[in-house]
Amino acid sequence: MKSSAARAVPPGTPNEVRVGNLDNIDRAILARLQRDARMPNNAIAAEVGIAPSTCLARIRSLHTRGIIRGFYADVDPTATGRGLQALISVRIHSHARPELGQFRDYLASLPSVESIFFVSGDRDFLVHVAVADSAALRALVAENLSLRPEVAGTNTSVIFEYVRPDSRS
Amino acid sequence: MKSSAARAVPPGTPNEVRVGNLDNIDRAILARLQRDARMPNNAIAAEVGIAPSTCLARIRSLHTRGIIRGFYADVDPTATGRGLQALISVRIHSHARPELGQFRDYLASLPSVESIFFVSGDRDFLVHVAVADSAALRALVAENLSLRPEVAGTNTSVIFEYVRPDSRS
DNA sequence: GTTGAAAAACAGCGCTA
DNA sequence: TAGCGCTGTTTTTCAAC
């Protein structure tokens, strides 16, 4: 039989090339799901060259094993009235270091927070936020960050543009 | 009839509260899709209180209008052999500023690049990358960034932890 | 915006290699 | 054990209202 879709893997490639229990078919599935999480199981199966039932089982296994963390829609923040994005670097007082995890959870609970980077170097956290306008940004920094006892200082940069390379479904 | 799911919108809320042509039902749909892009259209429709076909039409409209930019799966970088994440701040030479967009496209084309922030302040770009190990990181910075004529300098911070608050599907 | 029916996709099961 | 085809069930899709 001849598949109508392009093969997932070049013919000569050995299938034992695995990283962390993933074979090439798994990787082919992941690549497609990363580009379009709503791609039908049928279509994925056809493209990677396995039966739909097998494909479904693999996807579920990937999800269960935590290799796929979740499926998300990428929503334009401007449309939801959060047209201003910023990166706020936050320094934490050295005596508050033990509660770093707690502070991260606090950050994650703020509705304006898009993502949090816990980084090495002179700053501790880099927080990506999306807010309505500069007044909201000021309020966020002043009230929700600077006032916190753990926070030694903040530094805010406005984001002119934010690009996620593989957002194209 | 009595809906088994919580209503999308509190009973008294006026539906004309819109931001950018979105009504409350649109916002309810977006909220669900942001948490779980694979949630069945049926279930979304039931939760926001409209018929499945209407819900589908709304979702498609949101996608067409660019309010939903795409649907993607969040894949654990560790599982795909990219266990090291970093934030690289890049300064661009002032004379190369006109080609900033071009450089951004170049960054987006690099397979290690997860996202790009084009920011105000002392640095121009902040690039979030995921690579296999420190050797790969060094190679990336040295060969793909520092060697570029537009690049005035780079500064690399290792990411110890990266959190996306609404990762929960 | 809704209803309802046709088409498609999903999810489970036993069989095969 | 992993993959496959088959089948009932759910979901999507598109018409008319």
CSV table of C-alpha atoms (C1' of nucleotides) in Angstrom, one decimal:
chain,number,residue,atom,x,y,z
A,1,MET,CA,0.0,0.0,0.0
A,2,LYS,CA,1.1,3.5,-0.6
A,3,SER,CA,0.5,6.3,1.8
A,4,SER,CA,-0.9,9.5,0.3
A,5,ALA,CA,0.8,11.7,2.9
A,6,ALA,CA,4.5,12.5,3.3
A,7,ARG,CA,6.3,10.1,5.5
A,8,ALA,CA,7.1,11.3,9.1
A,9,VAL,CA,10.7,10.0,8.9
A,10,PRO,CA,13.2,9.8,6.1
A,11,PRO,CA,13.4,6.1,4.9
A,12,GLY,CA,17.0,5.5,6.0
A,13,THR,CA,16.7,6.9,9.4
A,14,PRO,CA,17.1,4.3,12.2
A,15,ASN,CA,14.1,4.4,14.5
A,16,GLU,CA,16.2,3.7,17.6
A,17,VAL,CA,17.4,7.3,17.8
A,18,ARG,CA,15.5,8.1,20.9
A,19,VAL,CA,15.8,10.8,23.6
A,20,GLY,CA,13.9,10.1,26.8
A,21,ASN,CA,11.9,7.1,25.5
A,22,LEU,CA,10.7,9.0,22.5
A,23,ASP,CA,11.1,7.4,19.1
A,24,ASN,CA,10.9,9.3,15.8
A,25,ILE,CA,7.1,8.7,15.4
A,26,ASP,CA,6.6,10.3,18.8
A,27,ARG,CA,8.6,13.3,17.8
A,28,ALA,CA,6.7,13.6,14.5
A,29,ILE,CA,3.5,13.6,16.5
A,30,LEU,CA,4.8,16.2,18.9
A,31,ALA,CA,5.9,18.5,16.1
A,32,ARG,CA,2.5,18.5,14.6
A,33,LEU,CA,0.7,19.0,17.9
A,34,GLN,CA,3.0,21.9,18.7
A,35,ARG,CA,2.0,23.6,15.5
A,36,ASP,CA,-1.7,22.8,15.7
A,37,ALA,CA,-3.1,21.3,18.9
A,38,ARG,CA,-6.5,20.9,17.2
A,39,MET,CA,-5.3,18.8,14.4
A,40,PRO,CA,-7.5,15.7,14.1
A,41,ASN,CA,-6.0,12.4,15.3
A,42,ASN,CA,-6.9,10.9,12.0
A,43,ALA,CA,-4.8,13.4,10.1
A,44,ILE,CA,-1.9,13.1,12.4
A,45,ALA,CA,-2.0,9.3,12.1
A,46,ALA,CA,-2.0,9.5,8.3
A,47,GLU,CA,0.9,12.0,8.2
A,48,VAL,CA,3.2,10.0,10.6
A,49,GLY,CA,2.2,6.7,9.0
A,50,ILE,CA,0.4,4.8,11.7
A,51,ALA,CA,-3.1,3.7,12.4
A,52,PRO,CA,-5.5,6.2,14.1
A,53,SER,CA,-6.0,4.0,17.1
A,54,THR,CA,-2.3,3.6,17.6
A,55,CYS,CA,-1.8,7.3,17.2
A,56,LEU,CA,-4.4,8.1,19.7
A,57,ALA,CA,-2.8,5.7,22.2
A,58,ARG,CA,0.5,7.4,21.7
A,59,ILE,CA,-0.8,10.9,22.2
A,60,ARG,CA,-2.6,9.8,25.4
A,61,SER,CA,0.6,8.2,26.6
A,62,LEU,CA,2.6,11.3,25.8
A,63,HIS,CA,0.1,13.4,27.8
A,64,THR,CA,0.0,10.9,30.7
A,65,ARG,CA,3.8,10.8,30.9
A,66,GLY,CA,3.9,14.6,31.1
A,67,ILE,CA,5.7,15.0,27.8
A,68,ILE,CA,2.8,16.9,26.5
A,69,ARG,CA,2.0,19.3,29.4
A,70,GLY,CA,-1.2,20.6,27.9
A,71,PHE,CA,-3.0,22.1,25.0
A,72,TYR,CA,-3.6,25.8,24.8
A,73,ALA,CA,-5.1,28.5,22.6
A,74,ASP,CA,-2.9,31.4,22.0
A,75,VAL,CA,-5.1,34.5,22.5
A,76,ASP,CA,-4.1,37.9,21.3
A,77,PRO,CA,-3.8,40.0,24.6
A,78,THR,CA,-4.8,43.2,22.7
A,79,ALA,CA,-8.2,41.7,21.9
A,80,THR,CA,-9.0,41.0,25.5
A,81,GLY,CA,-8.1,44.5,26.6
A,82,ARG,CA,-4.6,43.9,27.7
A,83,GLY,CA,-2.7,45.8,25.0
A,84,LEU,CA,0.4,46.6,27.0
A,85,GLN,CA,3.0,43.9,27.7
A,86,ALA,CA,6.0,44.3,29.9
A,87,LEU,CA,8.9,42.4,31.3
A,88,ILE,CA,9.5,43.1,35.0
A,89,SER,CA,12.8,41.9,36.5
A,90,VAL,CA,12.4,41.3,40.2
A,91,ARG,CA,15.3,41.1,42.8
A,92,ILE,CA,14.5,39.3,46.0
A,93,HIS,CA,16.2,40.1,49.3
A,94,SER,CA,18.7,37.5,50.2
A,95,HIS,CA,17.1,36.7,53.5
A,96,ALA,CA,13.8,35.9,51.6
A,97,ARG,CA,15.5,33.3,49.4
A,98,PRO,CA,14.1,30.3,51.3
A,99,GLU,CA,10.6,31.4,50.3
A,100,LEU,CA,11.4,31.8,46.6
A,101,GLY,CA,8.9,29.1,45.7
A,102,GLN,CA,6.2,30.7,47.6
A,103,PHE,CA,6.8,34.0,45.9
A,104,ARG,CA,6.7,32.3,42.5
A,105,ASP,CA,3.3,30.9,43.4
A,106,TYR,CA,2.2,34.3,44.3
A,107,LEU,CA,3.3,35.7,41.0
A,108,ALA,CA,1.5,32.9,39.2
A,109,SER,CA,-1.7,33.8,40.9
A,110,LEU,CA,-1.7,37.3,39.6
A,111,PRO,CA,-4.1,37.5,36.6
A,112,SER,CA,-1.8,39.8,34.6
A,113,VAL,CA,1.1,37.4,34.7
A,114,GLU,CA,1.7,35.5,31.4
A,115,SER,CA,4.9,33.7,32.4
A,116,ILE,CA,7.6,33.7,34.9
A,117,PHE,CA,11.3,33.0,34.5
A,118,PHE,CA,13.4,32.1,37.5
A,119,VAL,CA,16.9,33.0,36.3
A,120,SER,CA,20.5,33.1,37.3
A,121,GLY,CA,22.4,36.3,37.4
A,122,ASP,CA,21.8,39.7,39.0
A,123,ARG,CA,18.0,39.4,39.0
A,124,ASP,CA,16.0,36.6,40.4
A,125,PHE,CA,12.7,36.6,38.5
A,126,LEU,CA,11.7,37.9,35.1
A,127,VAL,CA,8.0,38.3,34.9
A,128,HIS,CA,6.1,38.7,31.6
A,129,VAL,CA,2.9,40.6,32.2
A,130,ALA,CA,0.0,41.8,30.0
A,131,VAL,CA,-2.1,44.7,31.2
A,132,ALA,CA,-4.6,47.2,29.9
A,133,ASP,CA,-2.5,50.3,30.0
A,134,SER,CA,0.4,52.1,31.6
A,135,ALA,CA,-1.7,53.0,34.6
A,136,ALA,CA,-2.5,49.3,35.2
A,137,LEU,CA,1.2,48.5,34.8
A,138,ARG,CA,2.2,51.1,37.3
A,139,ALA,CA,-0.4,49.9,39.8
A,140,LEU,CA,0.8,46.3,39.3
A,141,VAL,CA,4.4,47.1,40.0
A,142,ALA,CA,3.7,49.5,42.8
A,143,GLU,CA,1.0,47.5,44.7
A,144,ASN,CA,1.6,43.9,43.8
A,145,LEU,CA,5.4,43.8,43.6
A,146,SER,CA,7.3,46.7,45.2
A,147,LEU,CA,5.2,46.6,48.4
A,148,ARG,CA,6.0,43.0,49.0
A,149,PRO,CA,8.6,42.6,51.8
A,150,GLU,CA,10.6,40.0,49.8
A,151,VAL,CA,11.1,42.3,46.9
A,152,ALA,CA,14.4,44.2,46.9
A,153,GLY,CA,13.8,46.0,43.7
A,154,THR,CA,12.1,45.9,40.3
A,155,ASN,CA,13.0,47.0,36.8
A,156,THR,CA,10.3,47.3,34.1
A,157,SER,CA,10.8,47.1,30.4
A,158,VAL,CA,7.9,47.6,27.9
A,159,ILE,CA,7.6,44.9,25.3
A,160,PHE,CA,7.2,46.3,21.8
A,161,GLU,CA,6.7,43.0,20.2
A,162,TYR,CA,6.4,39.4,21.4
A,163,VAL,CA,7.0,36.5,19.0
A,164,ARG,CA,6.4,32.8,19.4
A,165,PRO,CA,8.0,31.2,16.4
A,166,ASP,CA,5.8,28.1,16.1
A,167,SER,CA,2.4,29.7,16.5
A,168,ARG,CA,0.9,29.1,13.2
A,169,SER,CA,-2.3,26.9,13.2
B,1,MET,CA,-34.2,22.7,31.9
B,2,LYS,CA,-31.3,23.0,34.3
B,3,SER,CA,-27.8,23.2,33.1
B,4,SER,CA,-25.4,20.9,34.9
B,5,ALA,CA,-22.5,23.3,34.4
B,6,ALA,CA,-21.8,26.7,36.0
B,7,ARG,CA,-23.1,29.6,33.9
B,8,ALA,CA,-20.5,31.5,31.9
B,9,VAL,CA,-21.7,34.9,33.1
B,10,PRO,CA,-23.4,36.0,36.3
B,11,PRO,CA,-27.1,36.5,35.7
B,12,GLY,CA,-27.2,40.3,36.2
B,13,THR,CA,-24.2,41.1,34.1
B,14,PRO,CA,-25.0,43.2,31.0
B,15,ASN,CA,-23.8,41.6,27.9
B,16,GLU,CA,-22.8,44.9,26.2
B,17,VAL,CA,-19.7,45.1,28.2
B,18,ARG,CA,-17.3,44.5,25.3
B,19,VAL,CA,-13.7,45.1,24.6
B,20,GLY,CA,-12.7,45.0,21.0
B,21,ASN,CA,-15.9,43.5,19.6
B,22,LEU,CA,-15.9,40.7,22.2
B,23,ASP,CA,-18.9,40.0,24.3
B,24,ASN,CA,-19.0,38.1,27.5
B,25,ILE,CA,-19.7,34.8,25.8
B,26,ASP,CA,-16.6,35.2,23.6
B,27,ARG,CA,-14.6,35.9,26.6
B,28,ALA,CA,-16.0,32.8,28.3
B,29,ILE,CA,-15.0,30.7,25.3
B,30,LEU,CA,-11.5,32.2,25.2
B,31,ALA,CA,-11.0,31.5,28.9
B,32,ARG,CA,-11.8,27.8,28.4
B,33,LEU,CA,-9.7,27.4,25.2
B,34,GLN,CA,-6.8,29.0,26.9
B,35,ARG,CA,-6.9,26.4,29.7
B,36,ASP,CA,-7.6,23.5,27.3
B,37,ALA,CA,-7.5,23.9,23.6
B,38,ARG,CA,-8.8,20.3,23.1
B,39,MET,CA,-12.0,20.8,25.1
B,40,PRO,CA,-14.8,19.6,22.9
B,41,ASN,CA,-16.9,22.2,21.2
B,42,ASN,CA,-20.0,20.5,22.8
B,43,ALA,CA,-18.7,21.0,26.3
B,44,ILE,CA,-17.7,24.6,25.7
B,45,ALA,CA,-21.1,25.3,24.3
B,46,ALA,CA,-22.8,23.8,27.3
B,47,GLU,CA,-20.7,25.7,29.8
B,48,VAL,CA,-21.1,29.1,28.1
B,49,GLY,CA,-24.8,28.5,27.5
B,50,ILE,CA,-25.2,28.5,23.7
B,51,ALA,CA,-25.8,25.8,21.1
B,52,PRO,CA,-22.8,23.8,19.8
B,53,SER,CA,-23.2,25.2,16.3
B,54,THR,CA,-23.2,28.8,17.5
B,55,CYS,CA,-20.2,28.0,19.6
B,56,LEU,CA,-18.3,26.6,16.7
B,57,ALA,CA,-19.2,29.6,14.6
B,58,ARG,CA,-17.9,31.9,17.3
B,59,ILE,CA,-14.7,30.0,17.7
B,60,ARG,CA,-14.0,30.0,14.0
B,61,SER,CA,-14.7,33.7,13.9
B,62,LEU,CA,-12.4,34.4,16.8
B,63,HIS,CA,-9.7,32.4,14.9
B,64,THR,CA,-10.3,34.1,11.6
B,65,ARG,CA,-10.2,37.6,13.2
B,66,GLY,CA,-6.9,36.7,14.7
B,67,ILE,CA,-8.1,36.9,18.3
B,68,ILE,CA,-7.2,33.3,18.7
B,69,ARG,CA,-3.8,33.2,17.1
B,70,GLY,CA,-3.5,29.4,17.2
B,71,PHE,CA,-3.8,26.2,19.2
B,72,TYR,CA,-0.6,24.6,20.3
B,73,ALA,CA,0.6,21.8,22.6
B,74,ASP,CA,2.9,22.6,25.4
B,75,VAL,CA,5.7,20.0,25.2
B,76,ASP,CA,8.2,19.5,27.9
B,77,PRO,CA,11.6,20.6,26.5
B,78,THR,CA,13.4,18.1,28.7
B,79,ALA,CA,11.6,15.2,27.0
B,80,THR,CA,12.7,16.3,23.6
B,81,GLY,CA,16.4,16.5,24.6
B,82,ARG,CA,16.4,20.3,25.3
B,83,GLY,CA,16.9,20.3,29.1
B,84,LEU,CA,18.6,23.6,29.3
B,85,GLN,CA,16.7,26.9,28.9
B,86,ALA,CA,18.2,30.3,28.9
B,87,LEU,CA,17.4,33.9,28.4
B,88,ILE,CA,19.7,35.8,26.1
B,89,SER,CA,19.6,39.6,26.0
B,90,VAL,CA,20.9,40.9,22.8
B,91,ARG,CA,22.0,44.5,22.0
B,92,ILE,CA,21.9,45.6,18.4
B,93,HIS,CA,24.3,48.2,17.0
B,94,SER,CA,22.5,51.5,16.5
B,95,HIS,CA,23.4,51.6,12.8
B,96,ALA,CA,21.6,48.2,12.4
B,97,ARG,CA,18.4,49.4,13.9
B,98,PRO,CA,16.6,49.7,10.5
B,99,GLU,CA,16.9,46.0,10.0
B,100,LEU,CA,15.5,45.1,13.4
B,101,GLY,CA,12.6,43.3,11.9
B,102,GLN,CA,14.9,41.2,9.7
B,103,PHE,CA,16.9,40.2,12.7
B,104,ARG,CA,13.8,39.2,14.6
B,105,ASP,CA,12.8,37.0,11.7
B,106,TYR,CA,16.3,35.5,11.8
B,107,LEU,CA,15.9,34.7,15.5
B,108,ALA,CA,12.5,33.2,14.9
B,109,SER,CA,14.0,30.9,12.3
B,110,LEU,CA,16.4,29.3,14.8
B,111,PRO,CA,15.1,26.0,16.1
B,112,SER,CA,16.2,26.6,19.6
B,113,VAL,CA,14.3,29.8,20.0
B,114,GLU,CA,11.1,29.5,22.1
B,115,SER,CA,10.1,33.1,22.1
B,116,ILE,CA,11.4,36.6,21.4
B,117,PHE,CA,10.8,39.8,23.3
B,118,PHE,CA,11.5,43.0,21.6
B,119,VAL,CA,11.8,45.4,24.5
B,120,SER,CA,12.6,49.0,25.6
B,121,GLY,CA,15.5,49.8,27.7
B,122,ASP,CA,19.2,49.1,27.5
B,123,ARG,CA,18.8,45.8,25.6
B,124,ASP,CA,16.9,45.3,22.4
B,125,PHE,CA,15.9,41.7,22.4
B,126,LEU,CA,15.4,39.1,25.0
B,127,VAL,CA,15.5,35.6,23.5
B,128,HIS,CA,14.1,32.6,25.3
B,129,VAL,CA,15.9,29.5,24.1
B,130,ALA,CA,15.9,25.8,24.9
B,131,VAL,CA,18.9,23.7,24.1
B,132,ALA,CA,20.4,20.3,24.9
B,133,ASP,CA,23.2,21.3,27.2
B,134,SER,CA,25.7,24.1,28.0
B,135,ALA,CA,27.8,23.2,25.0
B,136,ALA,CA,24.9,23.8,22.7
B,137,LEU,CA,24.1,27.0,24.5
B,138,ARG,CA,27.6,28.2,24.0
B,139,ALA,CA,27.6,27.3,20.4
B,140,LEU,CA,24.3,29.0,19.8
B,141,VAL,CA,25.5,32.3,21.4
B,142,ALA,CA,28.9,32.2,19.8
B,143,GLU,CA,28.0,31.1,16.3
B,144,ASN,CA,24.4,32.3,15.8
B,145,LEU,CA,24.4,35.5,17.7
B,146,SER,CA,27.7,37.0,18.6
B,147,LEU,CA,29.1,36.5,15.1
B,148,ARG,CA,26.3,38.5,13.5
B,149,PRO,CA,27.3,41.9,12.4
B,150,GLU,CA,24.2,43.6,13.8
B,151,VAL,CA,24.9,42.2,17.3
B,152,ALA,CA,26.7,44.6,19.7
B,153,GLY,CA,26.7,42.3,22.6
B,154,THR,CA,24.8,39.5,24.4
B,155,ASN,CA,24.2,38.5,28.0
B,156,THR,CA,23.0,35.0,28.9
B,157,SER,CA,21.1,33.9,32.0
B,158,VAL,CA,20.3,30.3,32.7
B,159,ILE,CA,16.6,29.6,33.5
B,160,PHE,CA,16.2,27.5,36.6
B,161,GLU,CA,12.4,27.4,36.2
B,162,TYR,CA,9.9,28.5,33.8
B,163,VAL,CA,6.2,28.8,34.8
B,164,ARG,CA,3.2,29.5,32.7
B,165,PRO,CA,0.3,30.2,35.1
B,166,ASP,CA,-2.5,28.7,33.1
B,167,SER,CA,-0.8,25.4,32.3
B,168,ARG,CA,-3.4,23.0,33.5
B,169,SER,CA,-5.2,20.9,30.9
C,1,DG,C1',-29.2,32.0,17.7
C,2,DT,C1',-31.4,27.3,17.5
C,3,DT,C1',-32.7,22.6,16.0
C,4,DG,C1',-31.8,18.3,13.8
C,5,DA,C1',-29.7,15.1,10.7
C,6,DA,C1',-25.5,13.5,8.0
C,7,DA,C1',-20.6,13.0,8.1
C,8,DA,C1',-16.5,12.7,10.6
C,9,DA,C1',-13.7,11.6,14.4
C,10,DC,C1',-13.0,9.4,18.8
C,11,DA,C1',-12.3,5.5,22.0
C,12,DG,C1',-12.5,0.8,23.3
C,13,DC,C1',-11.8,-4.3,22.2
C,14,DG,C1',-10.1,-8.4,20.5
C,15,DC,C1',-6.9,-10.1,17.1
C,16,DT,C1',-2.3,-10.4,14.8
C,17,DA,C1',2.8,-10.3,14.5
D,1,DT,C1',4.4,-5.4,23.9
D,2,DA,C1',3.0,-2.5,20.2
D,3,DG,C1',0.2,-2.1,16.3
D,4,DC,C1',-4.0,-2.8,13.7
D,5,DG,C1',-8.9,-3.0,12.0
D,6,DC,C1',-13.5,-3.0,13.5
D,7,DT,C1',-17.6,-1.0,15.9
D,8,DG,C1',-20.6,1.8,19.0
D,9,DT,C1',-20.5,6.3,20.7
D,10,DT,C1',-19.5,11.1,20.6
D,11,DT,C1',-18.5,15.3,18.2
D,12,DT,C1',-18.4,18.2,14.3
D,13,DT,C1',-20.6,20.2,10.6
D,14,DC,C1',-24.1,22.2,7.7
D,15,DA,C1',-28.6,22.7,6.3
D,16,DA,C1',-33.2,25.0,7.2
D,17,DC,C1',-35.9,27.5,10.6
